[in-house]
XYZ file of C-alpha atoms in Angstrom:
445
model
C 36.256 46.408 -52.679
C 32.937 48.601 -51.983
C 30.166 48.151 -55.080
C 27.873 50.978 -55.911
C 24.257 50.085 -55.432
C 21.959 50.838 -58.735
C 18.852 50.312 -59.439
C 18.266 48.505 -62.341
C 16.699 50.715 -64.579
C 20.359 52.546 -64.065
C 22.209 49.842 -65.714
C 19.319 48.153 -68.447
C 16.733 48.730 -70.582
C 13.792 46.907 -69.324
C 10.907 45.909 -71.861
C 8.060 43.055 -71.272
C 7.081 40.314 -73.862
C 4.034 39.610 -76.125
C 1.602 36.590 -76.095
C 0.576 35.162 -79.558
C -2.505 37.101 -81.401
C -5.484 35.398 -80.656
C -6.409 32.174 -82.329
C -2.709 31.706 -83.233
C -0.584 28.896 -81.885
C 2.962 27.886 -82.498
C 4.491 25.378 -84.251
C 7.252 22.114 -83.427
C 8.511 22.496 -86.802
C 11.982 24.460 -86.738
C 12.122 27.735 -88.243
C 14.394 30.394 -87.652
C 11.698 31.951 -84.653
C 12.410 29.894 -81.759
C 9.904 31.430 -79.252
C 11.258 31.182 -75.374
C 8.595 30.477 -72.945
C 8.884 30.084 -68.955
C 9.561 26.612 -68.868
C 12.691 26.602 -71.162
C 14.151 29.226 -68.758
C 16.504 28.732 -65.532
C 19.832 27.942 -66.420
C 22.303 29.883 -67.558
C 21.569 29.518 -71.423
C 18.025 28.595 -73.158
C 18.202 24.627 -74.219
C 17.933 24.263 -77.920
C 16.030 20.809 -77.102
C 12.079 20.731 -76.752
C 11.301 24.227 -78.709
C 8.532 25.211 -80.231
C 8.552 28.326 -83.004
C 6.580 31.110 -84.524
C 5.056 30.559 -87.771
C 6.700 32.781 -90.431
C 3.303 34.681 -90.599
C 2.325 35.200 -87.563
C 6.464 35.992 -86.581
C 5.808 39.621 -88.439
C 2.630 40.220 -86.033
C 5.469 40.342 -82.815
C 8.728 40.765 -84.352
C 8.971 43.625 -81.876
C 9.184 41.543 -79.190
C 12.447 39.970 -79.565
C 15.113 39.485 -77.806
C 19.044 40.178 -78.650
C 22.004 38.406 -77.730
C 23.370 39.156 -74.372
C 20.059 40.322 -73.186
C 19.334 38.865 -69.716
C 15.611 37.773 -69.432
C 13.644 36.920 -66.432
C 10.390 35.022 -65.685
C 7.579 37.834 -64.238
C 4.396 35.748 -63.818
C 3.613 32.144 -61.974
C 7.341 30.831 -61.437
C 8.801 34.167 -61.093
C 12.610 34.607 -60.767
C 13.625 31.996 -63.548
C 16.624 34.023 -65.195
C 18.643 32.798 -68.576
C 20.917 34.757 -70.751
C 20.306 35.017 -74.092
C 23.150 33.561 -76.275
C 23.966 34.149 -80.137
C 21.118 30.994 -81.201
C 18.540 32.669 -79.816
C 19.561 36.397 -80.746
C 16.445 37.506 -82.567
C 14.146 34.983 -80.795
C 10.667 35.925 -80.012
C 9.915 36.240 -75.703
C 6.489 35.196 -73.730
C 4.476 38.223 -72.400
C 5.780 36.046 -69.210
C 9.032 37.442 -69.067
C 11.023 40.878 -69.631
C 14.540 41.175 -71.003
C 17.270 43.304 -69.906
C 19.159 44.631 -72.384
C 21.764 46.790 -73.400
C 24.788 44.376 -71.152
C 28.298 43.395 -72.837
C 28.969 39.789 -73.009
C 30.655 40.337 -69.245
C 28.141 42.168 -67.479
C 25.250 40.086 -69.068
C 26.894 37.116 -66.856
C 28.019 39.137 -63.902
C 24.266 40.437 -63.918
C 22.951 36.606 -64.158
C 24.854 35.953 -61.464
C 23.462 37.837 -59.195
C 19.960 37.473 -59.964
C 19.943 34.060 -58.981
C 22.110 34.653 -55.655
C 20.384 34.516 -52.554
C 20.597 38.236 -52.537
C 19.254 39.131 -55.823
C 16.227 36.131 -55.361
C 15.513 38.106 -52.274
C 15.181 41.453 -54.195
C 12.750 39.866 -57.125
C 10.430 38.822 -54.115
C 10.236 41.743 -52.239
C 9.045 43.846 -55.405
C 6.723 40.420 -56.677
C 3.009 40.937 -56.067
C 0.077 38.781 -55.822
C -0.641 35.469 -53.809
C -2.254 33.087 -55.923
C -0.830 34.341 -58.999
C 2.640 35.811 -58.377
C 4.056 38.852 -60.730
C 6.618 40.830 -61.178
C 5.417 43.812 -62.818
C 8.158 45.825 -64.799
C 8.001 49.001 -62.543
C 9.257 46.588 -59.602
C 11.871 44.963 -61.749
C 13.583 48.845 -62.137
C 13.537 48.829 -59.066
C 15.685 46.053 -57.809
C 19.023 47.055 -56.436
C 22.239 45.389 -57.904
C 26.262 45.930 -55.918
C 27.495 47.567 -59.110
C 31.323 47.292 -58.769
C 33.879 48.046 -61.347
C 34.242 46.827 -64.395
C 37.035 44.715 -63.629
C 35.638 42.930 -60.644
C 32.476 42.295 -62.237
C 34.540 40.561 -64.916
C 36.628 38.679 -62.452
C 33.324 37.268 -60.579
C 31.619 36.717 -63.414
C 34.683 34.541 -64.942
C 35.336 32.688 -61.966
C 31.539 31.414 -61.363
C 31.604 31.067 -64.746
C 34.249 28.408 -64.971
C 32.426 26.440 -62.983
C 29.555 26.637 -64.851
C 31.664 25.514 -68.317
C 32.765 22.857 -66.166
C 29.304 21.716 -65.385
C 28.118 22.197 -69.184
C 31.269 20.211 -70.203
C 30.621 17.314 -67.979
C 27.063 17.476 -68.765
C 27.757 17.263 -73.062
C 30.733 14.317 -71.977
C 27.797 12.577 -70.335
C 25.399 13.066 -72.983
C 27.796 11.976 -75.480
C 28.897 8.355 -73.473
C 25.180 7.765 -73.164
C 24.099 8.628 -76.934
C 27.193 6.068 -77.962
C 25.497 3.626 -75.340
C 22.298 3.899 -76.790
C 23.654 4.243 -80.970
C 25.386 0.502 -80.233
C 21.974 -0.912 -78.754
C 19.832 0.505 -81.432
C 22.226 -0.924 -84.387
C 22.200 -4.189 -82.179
C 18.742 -4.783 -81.119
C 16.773 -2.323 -82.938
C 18.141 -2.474 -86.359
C 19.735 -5.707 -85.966
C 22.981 -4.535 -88.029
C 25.261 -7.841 -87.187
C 22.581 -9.696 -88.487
C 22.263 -8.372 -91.545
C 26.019 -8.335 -91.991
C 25.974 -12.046 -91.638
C 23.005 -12.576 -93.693
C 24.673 -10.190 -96.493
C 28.107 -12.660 -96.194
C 26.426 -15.985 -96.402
C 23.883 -14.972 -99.062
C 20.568 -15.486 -97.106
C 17.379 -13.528 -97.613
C 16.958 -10.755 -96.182
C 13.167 -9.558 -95.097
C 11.771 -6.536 -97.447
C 11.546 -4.146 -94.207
C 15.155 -4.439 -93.807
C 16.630 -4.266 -97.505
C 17.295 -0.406 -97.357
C 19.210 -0.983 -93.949
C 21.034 -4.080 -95.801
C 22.059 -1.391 -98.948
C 23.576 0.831 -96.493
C 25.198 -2.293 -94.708
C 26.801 -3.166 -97.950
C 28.934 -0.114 -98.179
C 30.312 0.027 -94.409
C 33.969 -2.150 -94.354
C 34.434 -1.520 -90.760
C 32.149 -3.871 -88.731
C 31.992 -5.957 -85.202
C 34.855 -7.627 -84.449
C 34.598 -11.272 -85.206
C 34.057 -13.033 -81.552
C 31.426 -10.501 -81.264
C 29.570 -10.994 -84.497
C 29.482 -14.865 -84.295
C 27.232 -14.078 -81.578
C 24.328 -12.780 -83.566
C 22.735 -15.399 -85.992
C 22.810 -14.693 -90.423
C 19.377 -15.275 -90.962
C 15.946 -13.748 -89.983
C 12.942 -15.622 -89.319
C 8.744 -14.333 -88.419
C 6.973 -14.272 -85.386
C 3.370 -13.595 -85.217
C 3.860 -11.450 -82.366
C 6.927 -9.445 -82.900
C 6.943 -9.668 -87.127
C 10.844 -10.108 -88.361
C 13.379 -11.055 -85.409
C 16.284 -12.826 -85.296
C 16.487 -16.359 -85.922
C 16.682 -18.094 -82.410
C 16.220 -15.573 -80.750
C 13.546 -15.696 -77.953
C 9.710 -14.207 -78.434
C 8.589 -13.344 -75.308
C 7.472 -10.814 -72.608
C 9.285 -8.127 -70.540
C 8.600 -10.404 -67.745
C 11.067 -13.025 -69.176
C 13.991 -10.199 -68.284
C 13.371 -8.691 -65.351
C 11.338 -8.172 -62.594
C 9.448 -5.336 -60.457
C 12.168 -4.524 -57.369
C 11.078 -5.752 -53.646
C 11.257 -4.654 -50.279
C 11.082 -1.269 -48.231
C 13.455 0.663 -46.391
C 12.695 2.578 -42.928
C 13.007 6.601 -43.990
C 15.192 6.920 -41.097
C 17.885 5.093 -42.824
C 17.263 8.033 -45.665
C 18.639 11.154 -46.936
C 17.780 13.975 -49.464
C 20.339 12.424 -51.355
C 18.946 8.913 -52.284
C 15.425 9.238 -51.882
C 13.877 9.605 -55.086
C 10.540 10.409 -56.489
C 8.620 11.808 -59.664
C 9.037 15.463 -58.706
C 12.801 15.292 -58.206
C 13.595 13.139 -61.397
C 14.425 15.349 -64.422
C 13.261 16.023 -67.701
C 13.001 13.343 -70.509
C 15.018 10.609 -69.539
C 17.877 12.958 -67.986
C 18.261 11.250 -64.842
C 18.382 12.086 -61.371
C 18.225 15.382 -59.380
C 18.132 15.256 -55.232
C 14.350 15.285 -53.202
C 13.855 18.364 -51.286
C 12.352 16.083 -48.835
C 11.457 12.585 -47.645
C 8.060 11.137 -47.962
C 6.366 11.291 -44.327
C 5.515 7.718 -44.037
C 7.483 4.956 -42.131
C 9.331 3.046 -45.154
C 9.262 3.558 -48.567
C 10.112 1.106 -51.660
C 14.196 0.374 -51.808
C 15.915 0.095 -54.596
C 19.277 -0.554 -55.368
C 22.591 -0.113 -57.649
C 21.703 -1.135 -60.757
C 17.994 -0.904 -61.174
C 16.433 0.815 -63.932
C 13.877 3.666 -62.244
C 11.184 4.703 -64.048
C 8.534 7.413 -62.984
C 5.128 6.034 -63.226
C 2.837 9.008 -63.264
C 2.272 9.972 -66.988
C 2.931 12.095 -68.884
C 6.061 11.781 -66.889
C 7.292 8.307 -67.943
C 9.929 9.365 -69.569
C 11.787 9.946 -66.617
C 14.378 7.402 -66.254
C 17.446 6.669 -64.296
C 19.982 4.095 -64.229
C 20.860 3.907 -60.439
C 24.105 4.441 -59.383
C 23.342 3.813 -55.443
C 20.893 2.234 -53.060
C 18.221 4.344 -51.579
C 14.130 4.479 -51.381
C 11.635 5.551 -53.900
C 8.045 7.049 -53.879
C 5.283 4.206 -55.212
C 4.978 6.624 -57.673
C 8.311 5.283 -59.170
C 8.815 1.491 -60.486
C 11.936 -0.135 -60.005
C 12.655 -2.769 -62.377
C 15.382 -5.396 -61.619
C 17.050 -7.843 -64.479
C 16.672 -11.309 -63.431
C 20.708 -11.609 -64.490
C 22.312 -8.842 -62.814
C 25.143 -8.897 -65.586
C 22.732 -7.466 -68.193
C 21.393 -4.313 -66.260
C 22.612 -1.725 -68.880
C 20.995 -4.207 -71.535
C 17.967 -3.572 -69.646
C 17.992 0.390 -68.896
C 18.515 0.749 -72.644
C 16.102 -1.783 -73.683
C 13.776 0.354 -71.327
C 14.975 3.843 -72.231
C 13.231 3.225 -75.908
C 10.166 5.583 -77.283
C 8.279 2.436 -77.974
C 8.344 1.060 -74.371
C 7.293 4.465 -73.216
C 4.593 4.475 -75.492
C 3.608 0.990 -74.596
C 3.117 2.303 -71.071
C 0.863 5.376 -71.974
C -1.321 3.231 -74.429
C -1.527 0.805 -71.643
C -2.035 2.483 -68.350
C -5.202 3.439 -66.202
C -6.819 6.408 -64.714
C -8.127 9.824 -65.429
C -7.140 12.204 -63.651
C -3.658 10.809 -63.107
C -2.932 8.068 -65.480
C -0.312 5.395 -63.937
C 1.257 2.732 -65.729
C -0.095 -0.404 -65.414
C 2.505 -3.375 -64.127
C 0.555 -6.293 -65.242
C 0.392 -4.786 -68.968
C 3.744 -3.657 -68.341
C 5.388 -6.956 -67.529
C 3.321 -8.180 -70.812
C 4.944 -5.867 -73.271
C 6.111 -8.443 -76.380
C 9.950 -8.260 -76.748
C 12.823 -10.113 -78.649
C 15.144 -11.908 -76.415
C 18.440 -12.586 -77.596
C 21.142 -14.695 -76.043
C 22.257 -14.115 -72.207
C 25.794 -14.042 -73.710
C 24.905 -11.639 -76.097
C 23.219 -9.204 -73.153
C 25.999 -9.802 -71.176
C 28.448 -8.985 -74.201
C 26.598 -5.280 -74.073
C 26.615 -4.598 -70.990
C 30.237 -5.312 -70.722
C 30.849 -2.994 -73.571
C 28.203 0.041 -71.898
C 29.271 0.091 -68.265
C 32.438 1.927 -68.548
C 30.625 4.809 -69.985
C 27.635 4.681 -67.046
C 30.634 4.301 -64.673
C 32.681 7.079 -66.436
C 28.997 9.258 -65.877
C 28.481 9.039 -62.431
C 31.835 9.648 -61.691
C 31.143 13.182 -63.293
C 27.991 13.558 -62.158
C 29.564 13.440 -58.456
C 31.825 16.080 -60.111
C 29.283 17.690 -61.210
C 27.580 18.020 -57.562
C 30.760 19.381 -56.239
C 31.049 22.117 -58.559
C 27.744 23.215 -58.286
C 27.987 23.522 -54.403
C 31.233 25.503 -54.797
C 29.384 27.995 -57.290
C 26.307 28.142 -54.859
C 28.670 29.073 -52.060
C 31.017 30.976 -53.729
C 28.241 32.951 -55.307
C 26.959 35.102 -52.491
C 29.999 35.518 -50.798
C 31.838 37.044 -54.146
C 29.020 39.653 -54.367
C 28.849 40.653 -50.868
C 32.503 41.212 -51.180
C 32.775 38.645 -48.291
C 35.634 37.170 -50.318
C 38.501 38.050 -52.674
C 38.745 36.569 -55.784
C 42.054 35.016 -55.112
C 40.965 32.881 -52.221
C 37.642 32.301 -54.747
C 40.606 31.279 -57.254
C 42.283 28.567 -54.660
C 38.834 27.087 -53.796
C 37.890 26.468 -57.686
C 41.753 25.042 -58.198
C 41.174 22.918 -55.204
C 37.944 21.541 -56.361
C-alpha cells in the first residue's frame, strides 16, 4: 500500500528545549521534575534509573519547556538522532535545550513515528538536514523538514504494533533478567553481607550478638520462614572480631581477594575472533548491565582470552562498574580484567562477591593515573575479604546458576528479536513487505 510523503511540520508540532538559568544546577534527589537529558535518550522509553531533577524553584523558571506524554523527542546537538517517546512518568518532565519534542501524536502514531526515525531511512533523513562538523546540529527548521511515508491510519497502527511486540518482548525479557539477577544478588547480600543465617543461629542458641548487628537481629526475630536446615548448619551461631575486617563470622577466613581467585591468563590470535565475543570497555554497558557486541576487533595480533565463567570487569574508571558474568569464551581489550575463581564451582559466588559498591569503590580509591585512572591489580588482589567455607560458596552458586543460565538463554532471545525488528523495520516502511508475512516471521521467531 502507497504512503503519502509529509514533511514533518505536516504531522507535529515541533518546539526546542531550555538549558538551566545560569548558576543553577540540578539535583539527584527525586522530585516530581525529572529533567531528560541526551544521555538518558535512545530507546524506546526514557529509563527511570540514573535521573537527575529540577529543583522545585528553579522548575517554575522553565516549566514551559516540558514535555507531554506521547510526545516523541529527539537529540539535536553532539549525538544527534537519539529518539525516545515520552511515556505517562515522564508526562510533564522538563527537556535539555539538546533536544526538540514532537508533539501533538496519539499513543499509535507516537510509536509508528519512533519507528521510523530510527530506521535506516529516517536516520538518513536527520543527517542530511544535520549541520556542522565538529559539533553536529540539527536545527529545528531542518527537523520540519524531514520527510516521513505517511500511510493510513490503519497501517501505521499495524506496523507500529507488530515492531512493537517485539520490543515488549525485549523489555519483558530484559525486567525477567533483572529480576533473576536482583534475587541472585538479595540471597548473597542476606548471606555474606548481612550475615542473616548467622544471626538466626546466634538468636536460637542464645549467643551475643555484636551491637552493629542488633537492629538486623530485631528484624530477624520476627521472620518464621528461614534457610532450610542442611543449609543453615552451614553458617556458624556466633560472631567473632578481626582487626582487619571488624565483626565476621566465627571461622570464617580473613583474608585477601587473592585467596579466591585469580587474574585470567593467556591470549587468543584475533583471527580466531568475532564481533560477537570480543569484548572491551566501549562495548560493555552501563552500570553493571552486562554485555553488548564490539563494533570491531582490536588491530593487534592476540588479545587477552577469557572464558565461560569469568567475572569481566572494565578497568578504565569511572567505568568500573561495568561487569559481566561470561557466558562464552572469547578475547578482551587489556583495558578489561578477567578474574578467574581458583574453584571453578564458586564462580557466581565470585561475580556477586565482585558486583558489590564496596569492591568498586575499593578499586577507584585504589587505582593510578590522571588522565585515565586504571585499577590497580596488585591493590586489587589485596582488597581484605571474609572467606567462608568452600562448601558454603559452592552451596550458592548451586542455588544462583539456574537464574544466570535462565539469563543468557534470554539474552540469546533477546538478540534474535532485536535482529528481526532491525530487519523487519525498514522493509515494513518501504512497503517492501506485508504485514502478514511480517506476522509469520515474528510467530516464527
Amino acid at each position: 500500500m502507497a504512503s503519502e510523503i509529509k514533511s514533518l511540520v505536516e504531522i507535529v508540532k515541533i518546539k526546542g528545549g531550555k538549558r538551566l538559568p545560569k548558576g543553577e544546577s540540578l539535583q539527584t534527589d527525586e522530585n516530581k521534575h525529572p529533567y531528560i537529558r541526551v544521555r538518558d535518550m535512545g530507546g524506546r522509553y526514557i529509563p527511570k534509573d540514573g535521573l537527575e531533577y529540577v529543583p522545585e524553584n528553579v522548575f517554575q523558571k522553565i516549566s514551559r519547556y516540558i514535555v507531554e506524554e506521547n510526545d516523541v523527542i529527539i537529540s539535536i546537538v553532539g549525538t544527534v538522532g537519539l529518539v525516545s517517546i515520552i511515556d505517562k512518568y515522564f508526562h510533564k518532565a522538563s527537556q535539555t535545550e539538546n533536544c526538540a519534542k514532537l508533539s501533538g501524536l496519539s499513543e499509535v502514531d507516537a510509536k509508528y513515528l519512533y519507528y521510523y526515525l530510527i530506521s535506516p531511512c529516517g536516520q538518513q533523513e536527520i543527517s542530511t538536514y544535520t549541520v556542522g562538523a565538529v559539533q553536529p546540529k540539527l536545527p529545528l527548521y531542518g527537523i520540519e523538514s524531514i520527510s516521513v511515508p505517511w500511510f493510513k491510519a490503519s497501517k501505521r497502527a499495524e506496523i507500529a504494533h507488530t515492531l512493537g511486540s517485539l520490543d515488549d518482548k525485549i523489555e519483558l525479557n530484559r525486567q525477567m533478567n533483572a529480576t533473576l539477577e536482583a534475587m541472585a544478588q538479595a540471597l548473597f547480600k542476606s548471606w555474606f553481607i548481612d550475615f542473616d543465617p548467622v544471626i538466626d543461629n546466634a538468636l536460637a542458641a542464645g549467643n551475643a550478638i555484636p551491637d552493629e548487628f542488633m537492629e538486623r537481629a530485631e528484624q530477624r526475630r520476627d521472620i518464621e520462614t528461614k534457610d532450610n536446615s542442611d543449609i543453615q548448619n552451614l553458617f556458624p551461631n556466633e560472631f567473632e572480631c578481626t582487626e582487619e575486617m571488624g565483626w565476621i563470622p566465627k571461622g570464617w577466613g580473613n583474608g585477601t581477594l587473592s585467596d579466591i581467585c585469580f587474574f585470567g591468563k593467556g591470549k587468543i590470535n584475533t583471527s580466531e575472533l568475532s564481533l560477537e565475543n570480543y569484548v572491551s570497555t566501549e562495548n560493555m554497558n552501563k552500570e553493571k548491565a552486562g554485555i553488548s557486541y564490539a563494533a570491531s576487533i582490536a588491530s593487534t595480533n592476540q588479545v587477552p582470552k577469557f572464558s565461560v565463567g569469568q567475572t569481566l570487569i572494565s578497568n578504565i574508571r569511572p567505568y568500573f562498574k561495568k561487569i559481566w558474568l561470561a557466558s562464552f569464551d572469547g578475547g578482551r581489550s587489556n583495558d578489561v580484567l578477567g578474574f578467574q575463581a581458583n574453584n571453578s564451582a564458586v564462580n557466581e559466588y565470585l561475580f556477586n562477591l565482585l558486583y558489590q559498591d564496596s569492591f568498586f569503590d575499593y578499586m577507584t580509591a585504589t587505582s593510578k593515573g590522571t588522565k585515565m585512572p586504571r585499577g590497580d591489580k596488585a591493590a586489587i588482589m589485596s582488597w581484605s575479604v571474609a572467606i567462608p567455607s568452600s562448601k558454603l560458596m559452592e552451596e550458592f552458586s548451586e542455588l544462583a546458576k539456574p537464574m544466570y543460565l535462565a539469563n543468557n538463554l534470554r539474552s540469546l532471545q533477546t538478540i534474535e528479536l532485536a535482529k528481526l525488528r532491525d530487519t523487519l523495520l525498514p522493509k515494513l516502511m518501504s512497503g517492501e513487505i506485508r504485514i502478514p508475512d511480517a506476522a509469520v516471521w515474528v510467530e516464527e521467531i
